[in-house]
Tab-separated table of C-alpha atoms in Angstrom:
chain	number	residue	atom	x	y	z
A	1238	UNK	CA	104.428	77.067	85.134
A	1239	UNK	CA	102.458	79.682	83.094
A	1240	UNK	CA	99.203	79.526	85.483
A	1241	UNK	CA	102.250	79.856	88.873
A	1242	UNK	CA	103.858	83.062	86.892
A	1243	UNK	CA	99.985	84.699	86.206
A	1244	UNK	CA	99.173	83.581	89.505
A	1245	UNK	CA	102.052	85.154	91.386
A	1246	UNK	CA	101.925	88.524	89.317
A	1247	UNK	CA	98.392	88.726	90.244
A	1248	UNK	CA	99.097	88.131	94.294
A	1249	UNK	CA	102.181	90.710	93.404
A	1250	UNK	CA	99.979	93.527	92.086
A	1251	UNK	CA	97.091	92.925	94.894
A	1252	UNK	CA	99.713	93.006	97.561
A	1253	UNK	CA	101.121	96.401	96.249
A	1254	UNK	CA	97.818	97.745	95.557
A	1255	UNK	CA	96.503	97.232	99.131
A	1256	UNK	CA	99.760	98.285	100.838
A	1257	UNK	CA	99.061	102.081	98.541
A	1258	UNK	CA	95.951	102.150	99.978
A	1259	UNK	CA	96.419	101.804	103.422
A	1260	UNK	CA	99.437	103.000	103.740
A	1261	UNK	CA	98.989	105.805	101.571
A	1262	UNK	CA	102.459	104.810	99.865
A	1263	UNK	CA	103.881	106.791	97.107
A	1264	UNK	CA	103.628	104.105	94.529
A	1265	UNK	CA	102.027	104.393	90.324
A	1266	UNK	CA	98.873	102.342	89.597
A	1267	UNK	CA	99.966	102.245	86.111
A	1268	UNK	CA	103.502	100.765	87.284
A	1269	UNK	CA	101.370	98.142	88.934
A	1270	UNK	CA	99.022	97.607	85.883
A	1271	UNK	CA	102.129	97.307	83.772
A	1272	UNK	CA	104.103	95.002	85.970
A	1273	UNK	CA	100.619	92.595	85.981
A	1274	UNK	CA	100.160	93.342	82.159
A	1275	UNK	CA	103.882	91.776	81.370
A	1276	UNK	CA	103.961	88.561	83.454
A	1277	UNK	CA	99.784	88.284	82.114
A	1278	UNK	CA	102.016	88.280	78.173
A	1279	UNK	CA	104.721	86.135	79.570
A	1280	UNK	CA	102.255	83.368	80.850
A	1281	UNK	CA	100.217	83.220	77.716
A	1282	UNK	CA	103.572	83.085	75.559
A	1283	UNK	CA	104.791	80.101	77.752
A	1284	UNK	CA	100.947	78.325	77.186
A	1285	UNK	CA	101.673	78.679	73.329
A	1286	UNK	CA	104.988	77.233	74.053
A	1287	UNK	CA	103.692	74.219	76.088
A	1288	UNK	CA	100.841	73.708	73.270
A	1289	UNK	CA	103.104	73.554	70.411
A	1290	UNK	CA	105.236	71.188	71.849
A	1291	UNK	CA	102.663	68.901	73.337
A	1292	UNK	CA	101.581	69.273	69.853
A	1293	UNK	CA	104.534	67.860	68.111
A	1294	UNK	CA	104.424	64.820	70.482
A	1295	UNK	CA	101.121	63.541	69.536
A	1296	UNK	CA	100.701	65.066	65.763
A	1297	UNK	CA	97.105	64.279	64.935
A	1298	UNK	CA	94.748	66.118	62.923
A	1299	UNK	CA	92.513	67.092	65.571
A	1300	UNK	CA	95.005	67.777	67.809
A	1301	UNK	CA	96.479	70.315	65.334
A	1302	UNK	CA	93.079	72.693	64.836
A	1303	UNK	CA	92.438	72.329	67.969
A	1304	UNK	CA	95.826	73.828	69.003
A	1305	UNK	CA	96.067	75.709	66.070
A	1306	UNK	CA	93.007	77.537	67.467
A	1307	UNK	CA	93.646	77.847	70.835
A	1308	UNK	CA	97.553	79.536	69.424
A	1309	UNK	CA	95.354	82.222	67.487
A	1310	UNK	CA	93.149	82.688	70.090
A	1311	UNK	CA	96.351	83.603	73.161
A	1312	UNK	CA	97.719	85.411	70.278
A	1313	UNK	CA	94.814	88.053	69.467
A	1314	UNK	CA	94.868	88.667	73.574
A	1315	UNK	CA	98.690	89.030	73.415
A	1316	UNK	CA	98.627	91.419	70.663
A	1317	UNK	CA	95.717	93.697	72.549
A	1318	UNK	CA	97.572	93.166	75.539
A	1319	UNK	CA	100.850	94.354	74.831
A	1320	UNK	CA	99.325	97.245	72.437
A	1321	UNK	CA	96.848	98.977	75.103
A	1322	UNK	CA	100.185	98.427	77.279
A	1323	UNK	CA	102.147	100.447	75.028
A	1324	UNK	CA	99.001	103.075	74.392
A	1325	UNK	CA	98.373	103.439	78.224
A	1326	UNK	CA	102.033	104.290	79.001
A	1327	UNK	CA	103.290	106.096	76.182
């Protein structure tokens, strides 16, 4: 469901970007960016989601660091994510 939402924000923002440039529309880059940026967070929130509960279904060691990685990893892009968000429009 994740990889659909990323997938379709990505389509979304390609869509808009190519109907400002030949069109010549009246529309924000940074509006685009940001709309992208949000479903990007959304999507790797609902992969930490999915992980931890596949997670708790089959509790074994390895299966723990291995998620327990992969969690710290999604979160470190989150953070960056959401904070140059913030940054670039504020």
């Amino acid at each position: 469901m994740s990889a659909v939402l990323i997938i379709y924000g990505g389509l979304k923002a390609t869509i808009k970007i190519l109907l400002v440039e030949t069109h010549k529309r009246p529309e924000d880059y940074q509006g685009i960016r940001k709309e992208f940026t949000d479903k990007i967070l959304f999507g790797l929130e609902l992969l930490i989601i999915a992980d931890l509960i596949e997670t708790l279904r089959k509790p074994f060691l390895e299966e723990l660091l291995i998620v327990g990685t992969i969690v710290i990893i999604r979160t470190i892009l989150g953070y960056f994510l959401s904070k140059e968000t913030k940054e670039s429009f504020f």
